mmCIF file of C-alpha atoms in Angstrom:
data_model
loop_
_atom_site.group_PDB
_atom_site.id
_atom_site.type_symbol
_atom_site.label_atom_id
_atom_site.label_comp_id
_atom_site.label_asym_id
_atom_site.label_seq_id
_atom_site.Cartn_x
_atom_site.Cartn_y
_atom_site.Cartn_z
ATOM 1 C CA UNK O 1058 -19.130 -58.919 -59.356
ATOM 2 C CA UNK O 1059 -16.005 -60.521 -60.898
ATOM 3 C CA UNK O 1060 -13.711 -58.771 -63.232
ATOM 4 C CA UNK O 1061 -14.232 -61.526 -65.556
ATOM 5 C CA UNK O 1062 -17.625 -61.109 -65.490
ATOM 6 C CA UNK O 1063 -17.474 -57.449 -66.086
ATOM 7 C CA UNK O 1064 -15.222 -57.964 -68.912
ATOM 8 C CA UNK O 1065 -17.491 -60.309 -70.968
ATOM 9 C CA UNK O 1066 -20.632 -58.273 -70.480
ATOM 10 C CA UNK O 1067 -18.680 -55.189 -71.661
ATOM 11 C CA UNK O 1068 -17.651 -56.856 -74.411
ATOM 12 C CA UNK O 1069 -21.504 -58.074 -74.843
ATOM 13 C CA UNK O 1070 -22.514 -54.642 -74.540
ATOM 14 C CA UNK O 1071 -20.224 -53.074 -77.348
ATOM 15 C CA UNK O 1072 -20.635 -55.931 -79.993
ATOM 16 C CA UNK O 1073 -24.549 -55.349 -79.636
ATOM 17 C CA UNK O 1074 -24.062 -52.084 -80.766
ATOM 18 C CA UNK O 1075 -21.206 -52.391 -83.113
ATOM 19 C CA UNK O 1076 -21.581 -49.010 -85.629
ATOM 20 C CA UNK O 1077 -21.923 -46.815 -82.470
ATOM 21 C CA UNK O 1078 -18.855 -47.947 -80.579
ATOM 22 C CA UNK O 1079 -16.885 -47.689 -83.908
ATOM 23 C CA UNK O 1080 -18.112 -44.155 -85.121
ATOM 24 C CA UNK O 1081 -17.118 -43.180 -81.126
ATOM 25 C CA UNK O 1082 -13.650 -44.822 -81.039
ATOM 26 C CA UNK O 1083 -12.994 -43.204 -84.706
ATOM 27 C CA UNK O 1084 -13.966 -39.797 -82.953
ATOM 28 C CA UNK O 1085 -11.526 -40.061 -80.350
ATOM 29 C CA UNK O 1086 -9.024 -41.600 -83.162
ATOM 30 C CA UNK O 1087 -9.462 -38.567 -85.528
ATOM 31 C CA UNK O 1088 -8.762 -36.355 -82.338
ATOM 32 C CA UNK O 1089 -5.787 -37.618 -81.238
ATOM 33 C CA UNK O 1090 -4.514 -38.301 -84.877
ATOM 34 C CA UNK O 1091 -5.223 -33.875 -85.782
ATOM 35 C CA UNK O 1092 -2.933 -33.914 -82.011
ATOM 36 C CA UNK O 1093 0.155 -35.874 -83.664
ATOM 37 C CA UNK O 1094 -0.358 -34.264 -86.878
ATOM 38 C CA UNK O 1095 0.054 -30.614 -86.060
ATOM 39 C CA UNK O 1096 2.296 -31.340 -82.722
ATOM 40 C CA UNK O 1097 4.635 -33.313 -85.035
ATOM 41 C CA UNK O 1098 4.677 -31.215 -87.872
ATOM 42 C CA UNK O 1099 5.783 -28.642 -85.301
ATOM 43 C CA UNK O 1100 8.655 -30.750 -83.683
ATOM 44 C CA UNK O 1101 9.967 -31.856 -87.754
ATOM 45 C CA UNK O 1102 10.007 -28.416 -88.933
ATOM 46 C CA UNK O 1103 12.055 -27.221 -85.927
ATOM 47 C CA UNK O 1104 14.404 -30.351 -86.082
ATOM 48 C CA UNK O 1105 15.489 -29.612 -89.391
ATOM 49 C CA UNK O 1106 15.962 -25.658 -89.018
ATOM 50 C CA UNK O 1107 18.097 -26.837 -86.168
ATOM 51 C CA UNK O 1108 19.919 -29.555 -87.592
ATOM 52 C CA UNK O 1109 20.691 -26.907 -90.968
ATOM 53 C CA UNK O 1110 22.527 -24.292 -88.489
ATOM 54 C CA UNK O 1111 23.792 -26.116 -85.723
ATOM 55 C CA UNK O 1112 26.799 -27.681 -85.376
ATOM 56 C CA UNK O 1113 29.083 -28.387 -81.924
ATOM 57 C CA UNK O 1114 31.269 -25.791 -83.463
ATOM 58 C CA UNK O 1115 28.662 -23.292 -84.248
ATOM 59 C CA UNK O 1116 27.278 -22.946 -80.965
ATOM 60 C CA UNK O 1117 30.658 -22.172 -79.398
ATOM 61 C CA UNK O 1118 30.848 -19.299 -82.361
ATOM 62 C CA UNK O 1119 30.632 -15.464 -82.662
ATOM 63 C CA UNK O 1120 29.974 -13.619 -85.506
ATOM 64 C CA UNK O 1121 32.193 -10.505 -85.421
ATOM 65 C CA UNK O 1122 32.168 -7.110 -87.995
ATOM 66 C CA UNK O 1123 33.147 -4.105 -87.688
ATOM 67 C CA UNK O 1124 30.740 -0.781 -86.985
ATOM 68 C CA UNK O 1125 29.281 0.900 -89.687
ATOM 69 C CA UNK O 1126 31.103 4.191 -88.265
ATOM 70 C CA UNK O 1127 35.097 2.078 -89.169
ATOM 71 C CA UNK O 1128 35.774 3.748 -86.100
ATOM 72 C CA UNK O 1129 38.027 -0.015 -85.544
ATOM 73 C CA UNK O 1130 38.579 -2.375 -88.329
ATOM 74 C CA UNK O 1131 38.895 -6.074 -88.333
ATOM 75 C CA UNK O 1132 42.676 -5.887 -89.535
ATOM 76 C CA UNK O 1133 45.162 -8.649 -89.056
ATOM 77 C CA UNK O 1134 46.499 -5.993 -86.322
ATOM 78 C CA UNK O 1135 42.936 -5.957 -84.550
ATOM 79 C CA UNK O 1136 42.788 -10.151 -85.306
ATOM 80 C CA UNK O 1137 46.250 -10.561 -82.785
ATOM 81 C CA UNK O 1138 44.312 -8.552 -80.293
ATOM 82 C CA UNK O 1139 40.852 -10.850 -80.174
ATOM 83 C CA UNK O 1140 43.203 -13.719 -80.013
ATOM 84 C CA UNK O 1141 44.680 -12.736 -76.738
ATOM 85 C CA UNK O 1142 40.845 -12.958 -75.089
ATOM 86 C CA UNK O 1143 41.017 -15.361 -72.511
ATOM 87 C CA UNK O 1144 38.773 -18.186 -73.510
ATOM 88 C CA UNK O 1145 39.331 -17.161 -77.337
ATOM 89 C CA UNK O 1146 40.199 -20.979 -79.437
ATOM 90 C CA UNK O 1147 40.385 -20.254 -82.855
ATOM 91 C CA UNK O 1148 39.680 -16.886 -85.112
ATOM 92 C CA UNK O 1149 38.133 -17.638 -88.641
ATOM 93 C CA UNK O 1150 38.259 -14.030 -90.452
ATOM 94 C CA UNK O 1151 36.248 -13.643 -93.577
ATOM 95 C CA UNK O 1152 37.256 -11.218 -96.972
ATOM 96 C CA UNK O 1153 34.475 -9.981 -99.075
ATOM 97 C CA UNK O 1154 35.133 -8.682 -102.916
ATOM 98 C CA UNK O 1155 33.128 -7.711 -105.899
ATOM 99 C CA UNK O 1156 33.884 -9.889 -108.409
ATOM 100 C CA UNK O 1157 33.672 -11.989 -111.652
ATOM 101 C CA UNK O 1158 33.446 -15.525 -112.649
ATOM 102 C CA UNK O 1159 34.221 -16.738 -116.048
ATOM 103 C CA UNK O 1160 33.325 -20.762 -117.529
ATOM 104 C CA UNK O 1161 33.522 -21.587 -121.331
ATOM 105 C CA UNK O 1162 33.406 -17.825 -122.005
ATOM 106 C CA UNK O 1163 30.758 -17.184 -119.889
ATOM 107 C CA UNK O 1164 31.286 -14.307 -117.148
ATOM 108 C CA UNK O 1165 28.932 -13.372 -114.486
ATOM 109 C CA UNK O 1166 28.766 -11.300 -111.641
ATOM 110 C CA UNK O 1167 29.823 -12.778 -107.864
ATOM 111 C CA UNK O 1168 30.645 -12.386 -104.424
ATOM 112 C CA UNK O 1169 34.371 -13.554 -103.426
ATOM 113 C CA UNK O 1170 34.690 -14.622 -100.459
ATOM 114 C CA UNK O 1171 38.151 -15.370 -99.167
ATOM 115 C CA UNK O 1172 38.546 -17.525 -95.814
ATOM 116 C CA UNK O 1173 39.683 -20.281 -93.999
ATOM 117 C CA UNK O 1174 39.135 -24.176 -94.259
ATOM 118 C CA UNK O 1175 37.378 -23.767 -90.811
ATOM 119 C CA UNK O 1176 34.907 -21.709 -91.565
ATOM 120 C CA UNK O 1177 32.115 -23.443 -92.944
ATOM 121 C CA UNK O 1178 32.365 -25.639 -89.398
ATOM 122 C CA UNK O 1179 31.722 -22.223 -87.376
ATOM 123 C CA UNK O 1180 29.157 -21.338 -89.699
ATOM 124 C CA UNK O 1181 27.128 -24.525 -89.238
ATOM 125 C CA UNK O 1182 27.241 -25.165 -93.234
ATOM 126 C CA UNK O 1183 27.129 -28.468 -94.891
ATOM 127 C CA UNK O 1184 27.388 -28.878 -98.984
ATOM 128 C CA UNK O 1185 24.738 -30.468 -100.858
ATOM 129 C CA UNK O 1186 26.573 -31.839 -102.958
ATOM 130 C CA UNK O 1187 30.666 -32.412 -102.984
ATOM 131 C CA UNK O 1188 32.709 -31.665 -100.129
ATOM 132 C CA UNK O 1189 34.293 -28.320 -98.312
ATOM 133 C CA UNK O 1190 37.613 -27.228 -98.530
ATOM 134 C CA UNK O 1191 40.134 -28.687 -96.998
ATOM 135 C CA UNK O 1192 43.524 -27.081 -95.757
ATOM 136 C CA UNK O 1193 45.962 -29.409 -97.891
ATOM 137 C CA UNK O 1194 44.787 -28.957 -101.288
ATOM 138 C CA UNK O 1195 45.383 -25.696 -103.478
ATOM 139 C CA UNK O 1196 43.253 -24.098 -106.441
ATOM 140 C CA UNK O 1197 40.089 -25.536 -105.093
ATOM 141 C CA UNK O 1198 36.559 -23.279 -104.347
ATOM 142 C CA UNK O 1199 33.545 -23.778 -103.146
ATOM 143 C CA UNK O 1200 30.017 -22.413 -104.922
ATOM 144 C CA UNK O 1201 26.430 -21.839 -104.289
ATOM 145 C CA UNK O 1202 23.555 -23.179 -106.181
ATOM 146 C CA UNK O 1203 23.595 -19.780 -107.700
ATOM 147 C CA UNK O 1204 26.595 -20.285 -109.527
ATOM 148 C CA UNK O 1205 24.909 -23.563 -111.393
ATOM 149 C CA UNK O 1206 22.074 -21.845 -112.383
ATOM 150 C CA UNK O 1207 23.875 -18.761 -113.530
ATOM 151 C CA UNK O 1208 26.341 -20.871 -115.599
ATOM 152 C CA UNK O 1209 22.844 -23.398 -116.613
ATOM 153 C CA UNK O 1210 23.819 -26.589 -114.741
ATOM 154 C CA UNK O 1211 22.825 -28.551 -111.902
ATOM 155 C CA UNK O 1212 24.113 -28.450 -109.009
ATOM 156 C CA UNK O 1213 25.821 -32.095 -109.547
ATOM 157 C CA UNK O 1214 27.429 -31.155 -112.207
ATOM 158 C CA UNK O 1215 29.033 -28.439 -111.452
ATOM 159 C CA UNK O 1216 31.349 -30.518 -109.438
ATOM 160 C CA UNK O 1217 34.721 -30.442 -111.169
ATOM 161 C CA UNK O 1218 34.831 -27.640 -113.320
ATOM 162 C CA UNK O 1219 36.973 -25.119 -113.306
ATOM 163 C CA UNK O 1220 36.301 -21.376 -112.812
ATOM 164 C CA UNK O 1221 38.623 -18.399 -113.759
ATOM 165 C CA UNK O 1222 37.983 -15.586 -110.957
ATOM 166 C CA UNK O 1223 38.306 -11.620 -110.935
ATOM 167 C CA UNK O 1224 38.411 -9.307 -108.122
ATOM 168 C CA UNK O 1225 37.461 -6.006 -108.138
ATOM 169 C CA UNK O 1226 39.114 -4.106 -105.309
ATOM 170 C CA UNK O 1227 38.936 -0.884 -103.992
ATOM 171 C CA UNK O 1228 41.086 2.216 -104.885
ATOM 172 C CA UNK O 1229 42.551 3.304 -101.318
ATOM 173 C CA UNK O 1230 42.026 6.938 -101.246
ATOM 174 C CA UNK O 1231 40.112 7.549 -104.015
ATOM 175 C CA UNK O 1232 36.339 7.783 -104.852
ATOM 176 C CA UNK O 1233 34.154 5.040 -104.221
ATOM 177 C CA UNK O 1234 33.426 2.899 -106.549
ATOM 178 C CA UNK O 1235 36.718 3.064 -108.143
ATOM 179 C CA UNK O 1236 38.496 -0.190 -108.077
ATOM 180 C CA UNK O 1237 41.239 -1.915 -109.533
ATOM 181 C CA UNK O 1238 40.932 -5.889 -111.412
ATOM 182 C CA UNK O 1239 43.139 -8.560 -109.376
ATOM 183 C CA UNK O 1240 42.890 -11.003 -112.348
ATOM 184 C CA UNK O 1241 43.443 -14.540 -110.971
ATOM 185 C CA UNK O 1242 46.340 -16.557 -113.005
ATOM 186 C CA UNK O 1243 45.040 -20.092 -112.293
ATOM 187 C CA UNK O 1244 41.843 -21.450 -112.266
ATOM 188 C CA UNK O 1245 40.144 -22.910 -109.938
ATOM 189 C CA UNK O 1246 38.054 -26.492 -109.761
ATOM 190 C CA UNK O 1247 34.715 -26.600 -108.172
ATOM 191 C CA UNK O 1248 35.231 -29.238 -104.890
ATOM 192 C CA UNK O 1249 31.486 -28.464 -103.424
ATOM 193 C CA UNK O 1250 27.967 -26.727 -103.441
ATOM 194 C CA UNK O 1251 26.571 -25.004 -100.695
ATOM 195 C CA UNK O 1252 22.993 -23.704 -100.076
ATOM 196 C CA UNK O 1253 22.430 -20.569 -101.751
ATOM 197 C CA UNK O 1254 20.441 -17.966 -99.878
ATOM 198 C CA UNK O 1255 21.210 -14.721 -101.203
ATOM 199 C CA UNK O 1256 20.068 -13.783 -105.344
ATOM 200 C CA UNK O 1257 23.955 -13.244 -106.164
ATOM 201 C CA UNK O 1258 26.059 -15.445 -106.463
ATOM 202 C CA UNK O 1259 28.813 -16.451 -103.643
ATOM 203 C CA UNK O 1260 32.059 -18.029 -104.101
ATOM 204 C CA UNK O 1261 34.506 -19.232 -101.212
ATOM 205 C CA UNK O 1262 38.346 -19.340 -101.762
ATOM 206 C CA UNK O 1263 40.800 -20.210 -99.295
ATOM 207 C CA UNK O 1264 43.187 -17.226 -98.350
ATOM 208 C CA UNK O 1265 46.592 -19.220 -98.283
ATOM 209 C CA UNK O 1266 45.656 -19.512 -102.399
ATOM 210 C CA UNK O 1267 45.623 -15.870 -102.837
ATOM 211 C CA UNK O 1268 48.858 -14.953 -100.919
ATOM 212 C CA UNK O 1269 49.422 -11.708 -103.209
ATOM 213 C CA UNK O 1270 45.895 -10.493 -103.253
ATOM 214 C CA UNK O 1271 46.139 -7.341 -100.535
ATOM 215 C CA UNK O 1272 43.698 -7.746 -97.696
ATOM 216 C CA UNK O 1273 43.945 -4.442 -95.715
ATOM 217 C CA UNK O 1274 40.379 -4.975 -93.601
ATOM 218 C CA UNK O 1275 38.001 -7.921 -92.765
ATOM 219 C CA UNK O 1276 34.168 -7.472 -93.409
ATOM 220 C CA UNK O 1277 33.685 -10.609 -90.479
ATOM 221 C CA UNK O 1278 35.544 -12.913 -88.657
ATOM 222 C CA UNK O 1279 34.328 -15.981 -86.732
ATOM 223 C CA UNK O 1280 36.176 -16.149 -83.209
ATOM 224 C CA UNK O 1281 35.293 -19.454 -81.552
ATOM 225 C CA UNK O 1282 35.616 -20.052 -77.655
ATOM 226 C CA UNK O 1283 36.890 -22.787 -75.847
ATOM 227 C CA UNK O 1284 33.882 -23.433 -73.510
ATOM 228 C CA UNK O 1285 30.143 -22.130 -72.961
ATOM 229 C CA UNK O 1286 31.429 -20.252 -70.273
ATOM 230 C CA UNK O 1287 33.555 -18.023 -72.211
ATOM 231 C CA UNK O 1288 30.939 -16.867 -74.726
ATOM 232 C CA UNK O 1289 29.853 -13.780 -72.430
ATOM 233 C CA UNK O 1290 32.739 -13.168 -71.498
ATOM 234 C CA UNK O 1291 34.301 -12.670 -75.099
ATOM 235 C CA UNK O 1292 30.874 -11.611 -76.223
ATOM 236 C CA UNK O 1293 31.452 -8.433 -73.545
ATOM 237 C CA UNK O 1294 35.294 -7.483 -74.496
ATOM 238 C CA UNK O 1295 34.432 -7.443 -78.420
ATOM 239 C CA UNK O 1296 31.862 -5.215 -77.855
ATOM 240 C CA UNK O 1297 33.970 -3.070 -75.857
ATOM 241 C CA UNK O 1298 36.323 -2.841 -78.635
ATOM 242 C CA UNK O 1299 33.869 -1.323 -80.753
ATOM 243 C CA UNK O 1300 32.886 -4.563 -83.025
ATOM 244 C CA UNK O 1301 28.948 -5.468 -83.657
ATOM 245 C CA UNK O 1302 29.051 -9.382 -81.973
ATOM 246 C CA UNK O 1303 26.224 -11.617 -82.494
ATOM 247 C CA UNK O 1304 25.911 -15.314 -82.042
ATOM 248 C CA UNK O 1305 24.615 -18.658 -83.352
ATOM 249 C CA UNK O 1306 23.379 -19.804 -79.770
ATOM 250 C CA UNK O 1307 20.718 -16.149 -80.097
ATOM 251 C CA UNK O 1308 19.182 -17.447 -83.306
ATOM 252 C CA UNK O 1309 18.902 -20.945 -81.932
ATOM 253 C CA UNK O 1310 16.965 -19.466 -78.744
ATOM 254 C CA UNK O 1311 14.644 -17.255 -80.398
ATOM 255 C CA UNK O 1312 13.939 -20.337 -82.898
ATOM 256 C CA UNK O 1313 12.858 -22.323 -79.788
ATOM 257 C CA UNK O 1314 10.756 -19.917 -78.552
ATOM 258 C CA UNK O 1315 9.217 -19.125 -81.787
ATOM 259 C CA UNK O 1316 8.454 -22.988 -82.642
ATOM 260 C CA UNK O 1317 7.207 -23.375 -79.023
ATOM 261 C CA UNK O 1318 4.822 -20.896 -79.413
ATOM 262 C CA UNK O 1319 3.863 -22.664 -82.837
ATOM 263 C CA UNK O 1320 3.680 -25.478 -81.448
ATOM 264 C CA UNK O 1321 1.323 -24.696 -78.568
ATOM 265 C CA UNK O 1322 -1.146 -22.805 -81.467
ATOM 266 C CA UNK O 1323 -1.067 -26.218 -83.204
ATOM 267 C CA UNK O 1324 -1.718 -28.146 -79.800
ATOM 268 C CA UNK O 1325 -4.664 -26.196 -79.337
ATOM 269 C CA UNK O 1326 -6.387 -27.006 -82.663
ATOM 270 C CA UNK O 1327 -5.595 -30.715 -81.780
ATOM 271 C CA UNK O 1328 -7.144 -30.632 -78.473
ATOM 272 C CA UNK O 1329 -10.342 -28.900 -79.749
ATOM 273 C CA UNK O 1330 -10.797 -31.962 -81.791
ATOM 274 C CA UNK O 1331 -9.999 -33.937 -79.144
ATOM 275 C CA UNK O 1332 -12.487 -32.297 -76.514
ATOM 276 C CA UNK O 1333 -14.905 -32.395 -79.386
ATOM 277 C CA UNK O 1334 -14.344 -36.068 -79.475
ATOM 278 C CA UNK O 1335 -14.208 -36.777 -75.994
ATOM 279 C CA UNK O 1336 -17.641 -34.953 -75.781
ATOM 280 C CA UNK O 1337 -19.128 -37.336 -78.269
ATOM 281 C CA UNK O 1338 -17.987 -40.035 -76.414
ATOM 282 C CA UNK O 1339 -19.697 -38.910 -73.140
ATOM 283 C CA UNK O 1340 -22.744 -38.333 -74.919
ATOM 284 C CA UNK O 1341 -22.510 -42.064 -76.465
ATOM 285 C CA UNK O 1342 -21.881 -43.207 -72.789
ATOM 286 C CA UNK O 1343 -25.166 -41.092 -71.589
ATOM 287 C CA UNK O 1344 -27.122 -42.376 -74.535
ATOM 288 C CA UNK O 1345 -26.419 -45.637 -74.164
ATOM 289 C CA UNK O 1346 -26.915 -45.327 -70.477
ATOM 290 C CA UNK O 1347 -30.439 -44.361 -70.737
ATOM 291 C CA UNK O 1348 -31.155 -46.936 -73.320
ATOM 292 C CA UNK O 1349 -30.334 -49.737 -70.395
ATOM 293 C CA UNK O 1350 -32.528 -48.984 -67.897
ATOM 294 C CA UNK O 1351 -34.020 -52.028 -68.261
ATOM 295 C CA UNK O 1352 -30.895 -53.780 -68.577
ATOM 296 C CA UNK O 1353 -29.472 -52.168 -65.078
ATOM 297 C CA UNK O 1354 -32.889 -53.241 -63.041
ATOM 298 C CA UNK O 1355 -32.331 -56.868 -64.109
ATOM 299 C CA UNK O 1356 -28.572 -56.678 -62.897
ATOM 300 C CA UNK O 1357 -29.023 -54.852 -59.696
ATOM 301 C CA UNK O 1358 -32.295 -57.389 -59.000
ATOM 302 C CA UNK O 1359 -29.393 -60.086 -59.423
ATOM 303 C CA UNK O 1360 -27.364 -58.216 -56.954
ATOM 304 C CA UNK O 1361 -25.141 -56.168 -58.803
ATOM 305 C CA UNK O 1362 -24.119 -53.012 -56.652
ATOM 306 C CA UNK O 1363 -23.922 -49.579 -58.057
ATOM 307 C CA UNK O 1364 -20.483 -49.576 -57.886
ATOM 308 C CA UNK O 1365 -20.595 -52.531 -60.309
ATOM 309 C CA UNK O 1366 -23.069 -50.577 -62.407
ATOM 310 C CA UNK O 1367 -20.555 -47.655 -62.763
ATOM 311 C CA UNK O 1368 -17.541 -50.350 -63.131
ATOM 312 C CA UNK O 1369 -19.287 -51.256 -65.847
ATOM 313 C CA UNK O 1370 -19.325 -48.467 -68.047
ATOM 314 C CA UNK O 1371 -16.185 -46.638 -67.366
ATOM 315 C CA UNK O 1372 -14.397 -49.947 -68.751
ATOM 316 C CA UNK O 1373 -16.836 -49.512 -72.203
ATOM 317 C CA UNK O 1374 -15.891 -45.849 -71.977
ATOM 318 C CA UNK O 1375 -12.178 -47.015 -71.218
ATOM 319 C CA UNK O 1376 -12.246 -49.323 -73.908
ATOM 320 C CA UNK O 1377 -13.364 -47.484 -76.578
ATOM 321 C CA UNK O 1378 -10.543 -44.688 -75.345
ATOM 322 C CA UNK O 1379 -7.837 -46.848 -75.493
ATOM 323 C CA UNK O 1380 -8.603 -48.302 -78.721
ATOM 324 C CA UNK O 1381 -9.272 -45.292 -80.218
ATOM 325 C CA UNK O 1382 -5.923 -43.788 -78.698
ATOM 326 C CA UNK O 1383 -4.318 -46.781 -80.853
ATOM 327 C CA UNK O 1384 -5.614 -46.278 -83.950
ATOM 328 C CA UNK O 1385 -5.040 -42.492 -83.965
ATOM 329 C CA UNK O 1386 -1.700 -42.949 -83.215
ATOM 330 C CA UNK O 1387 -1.337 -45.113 -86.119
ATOM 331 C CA UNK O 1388 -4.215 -42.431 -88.278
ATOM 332 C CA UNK O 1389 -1.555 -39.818 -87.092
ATOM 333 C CA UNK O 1390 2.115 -41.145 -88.190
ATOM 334 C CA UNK O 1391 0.535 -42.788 -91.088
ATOM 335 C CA UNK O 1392 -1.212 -39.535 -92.488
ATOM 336 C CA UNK O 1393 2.335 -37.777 -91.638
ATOM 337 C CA UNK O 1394 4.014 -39.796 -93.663
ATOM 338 C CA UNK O 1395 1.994 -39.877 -96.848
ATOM 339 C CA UNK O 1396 1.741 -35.900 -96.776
ATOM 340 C CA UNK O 1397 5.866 -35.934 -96.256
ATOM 341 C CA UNK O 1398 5.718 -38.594 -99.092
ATOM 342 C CA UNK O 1399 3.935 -35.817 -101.336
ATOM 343 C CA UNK O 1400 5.794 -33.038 -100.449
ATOM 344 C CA UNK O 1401 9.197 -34.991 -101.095
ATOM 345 C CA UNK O 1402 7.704 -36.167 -104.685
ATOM 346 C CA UNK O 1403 7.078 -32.354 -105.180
ATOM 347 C CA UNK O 1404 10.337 -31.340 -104.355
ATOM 348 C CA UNK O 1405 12.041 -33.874 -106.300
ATOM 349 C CA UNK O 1406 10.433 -32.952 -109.264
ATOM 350 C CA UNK O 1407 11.341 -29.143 -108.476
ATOM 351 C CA UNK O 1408 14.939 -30.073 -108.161
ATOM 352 C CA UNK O 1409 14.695 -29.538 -104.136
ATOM 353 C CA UNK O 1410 15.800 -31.662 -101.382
ATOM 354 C CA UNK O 1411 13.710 -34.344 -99.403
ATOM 355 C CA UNK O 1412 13.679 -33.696 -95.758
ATOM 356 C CA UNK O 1413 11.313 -35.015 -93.028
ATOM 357 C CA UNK O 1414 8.629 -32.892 -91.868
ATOM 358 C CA UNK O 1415 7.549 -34.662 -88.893
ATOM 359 C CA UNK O 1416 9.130 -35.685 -85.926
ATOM 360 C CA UNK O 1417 7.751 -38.140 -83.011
ATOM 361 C CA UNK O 1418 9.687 -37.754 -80.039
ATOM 362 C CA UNK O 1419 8.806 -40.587 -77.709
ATOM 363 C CA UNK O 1420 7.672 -39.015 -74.624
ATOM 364 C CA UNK O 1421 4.724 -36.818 -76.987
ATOM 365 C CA UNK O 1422 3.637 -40.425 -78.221
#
C-alpha cells in the first residue's frame, strides 16, 4: 500500500473519531507540558543563583580570614607575603568596624566596611540601583537596602544623599568591648545600593578615603589568581600559612549538584505524567484497534498486508504524539510564563525585583 494512501485513511480514521484523538493528544500535551514546567523551573532558578554570584572575576577568587585562634593575622605585613604566591594577580583586603550612621539627625547602628574599588568584582556583586565605587572619585560609599529602610526610603532614593559615619574601634590592650569613636570629618554621598543579606546594616568605604583611620589587622581579604590553574596551588600555601581559604568556584559546584539533583526530582514528576499519558494513548490505540475488526477484514480482503495493517496505526499513534508533543511545548512555555508574569506582579507590588524563573535551554526543548 502507498504512503499516500496510508496517509489519507489515517487521517479518515482520526477525523471519525474526533473527541477521542483530541482528549489523547491533550494527554500526551499535559505530560510533556508538567516535563517543561518543572525541568525549566529547575534550569531558571539555577540560572539566576548563578548569574547573582558569578562573575569572570569571582571564579578566579579566594576568600581569605584569619583563624579564630589569631595565631597569624591578615596585616599589611602578612598581605606582602600572599602577594609573592606565584600565580597570585591582585589582593583585595577587607576592614570591618562597628559603627554609626547619621542622616537629618537620624543615627543608626552599621557595619563599616573599608576596601578597595575591586572588590565588589571579586565578590561577584552588582548594585540594584546606582553604581560601585570607582577608584578616582573621593567621599563616595556604597549601602545596602538596609540602610534605606533604616533611614525610611527606597532604595532609589537613597541615591545621592549624604551620610556622616562613626567608627568605633577597639582599645589595643584593653578589655573588650572598649573602643574609641573615629568621628569622620566629611560626609559622604551615597553612589549605589547593593543587596542586603544580613539584618544590620552594611556600609562600604574605600580605604584611600580614610588614610588616618589605623588599620592594624584585616577580618578578609580577596586574593585573586591569574589562571584556573593557580587556584590549588594558592588555595594550598594559604592554608599552610595558617589562614581559613574558601572559594567562589566551591559554592558554585555544590549549587550544581544541588539543582541537578532538583532537577532530576522534578523530571521524575514530569515523566510520571508523561508515562501516564503515554499509557492512555496505548490504551486509545488498543481500543480503537478492537473496534476495527471489521474495518481490518475488508482491507486485508483488498490485499492489504499486515505490515500495512501495523503501518497503519503506528502513524495514528505517531500522529497524535507529535501533535501532542507541539502543543505541550507551547502548554509548557506558555503556562511558564504567565506564572513568572504573577510572581513578577507580586514582587513589584512588594517592592522586589522581577527575575525570570524559567529557563529553556535548546537541547531540553
Amino acid at each position: 500500500m502507498r504512503i499516500i494512501d496510508l496517509l489519507y485513511l489515517v487521517v479518515q480514521g482520526l477525523k471519525s473519531r474526533i473527541a477521542r484523538t483530541l482528549y489523547t493528544t491533550l494527554g500526551v500535551a499535559i505530560g510533556i507540558a508538567a516535563i517543561l514546567f518543572l525541568v525549566s523551573l529547575g534550569y531558571g532558578l539555577q540560572k539566576i543563583l548563578l548569574e547573582k554570584i558569578t562573575t569572570k572575576e569571582s571564579l578566579l577568587t579566594l576568600d581569605v580570614a584569619s583563624p579564630e585562634s589569631k595565631i597569624i593575622s591578615l596585616n599589611d605585613a602578612t598581605l606582602q607575603k600572599i602577594s609573592k604566591i606565584p600565580g597570585v594577580d591582585q589582593i583585595s583586603p577587607q576592614a570591618v568596624f562597628i559603627g554609626q550612621i547619621v542622616h537629618e539627625g537620624l543615627t543608626s547602628e552599621a557595619i563599616v566596611n573599608l576596601i578597595d574599588p575591586n572588590f565588589f568584582i571579586y565578590e561577584g556583586i552588582t548594585p540594584r540601583f546606582g553604581r560601585l565605587l570607582t577608584a578616582d572619585e573621593k567621599n563616595k560609599l556604597i549601602v545596602d537596602s538596609q540602610v534605606a529602610e533604616l533611614f525610611g526610603l527606597k532604595n532609589s532614593k537613597i541615591l545621592g544623599k549624604n551620610l556622616k559615619i562613626l567608627i568605633f574601634i577597639p582599645v589595643e590592650g584593653a578589655e573588650e568591648g572598649i573602643v574609641e569613636t573615629f568621628e569622620v570629618e566629611t560626609e559622604f554621598e551615597v553612589t549605589g545600593v547593593i543587596e542586603g543579606g544580613a539584618t544590620t546594616a552594611n556600609i562600604f568605604l574605600k580605604r584611600d578615603d580614610l588614610e588616618k583611620l589605623p588599620i592594624k589587622e584585616y577580618q578578609f581579604a580577596k586574593v585573586k589568581v591569574e589562571e584556573d590553574k593557580n587556584l590549588e596551588e594558592a588555595r594550598d600555601k594559604l592554608i599552610s600559612m595558617g589562614f581559613m581559604v574558601s572559594a567562589l568556584s566551591d559554592t558554585i559546584e555544590q549549587a550544581n549538584r544541588i539543582f541537578n539533583a532538583i532537577q532530576i526530582i522534578l523530571g521524575i514528576f514530569g515523566v510520571v505524567g508523561l508515562i501516564v499519558a503515554a499509557v492512555g494513548l496505548v490504551n486509545t490505540m488498543s481500543i480503537t484497534l478492537l473496534e476495527r475488526t471489521s474495518e481490518i477484514g475488508i482491507m486485508r480482503s483488498l490485499g492489504a498486508s499486515a505490515n500495512d495493517i501495523r503501518k497503519l496505526f503506528l502513524m495514528e499513534s505517531t500522529i497524535c504524539g507529535f501533535f501532542g508533543g507541539i502543543f505541550g511545548v507551547t502548554l509548557g512555555i506558555g503556562i511558564g510564563q504567565l506564572f513568572n508574569f504573577g510572581i513578577n506582579l507580586l514582587a513589584k507590588s512588594l517592592g522586589g525585583q522581577t527575575m525570570r524563573l524559567f529557563s529553556y535551554p535548546f537541547w531540553f526543548i
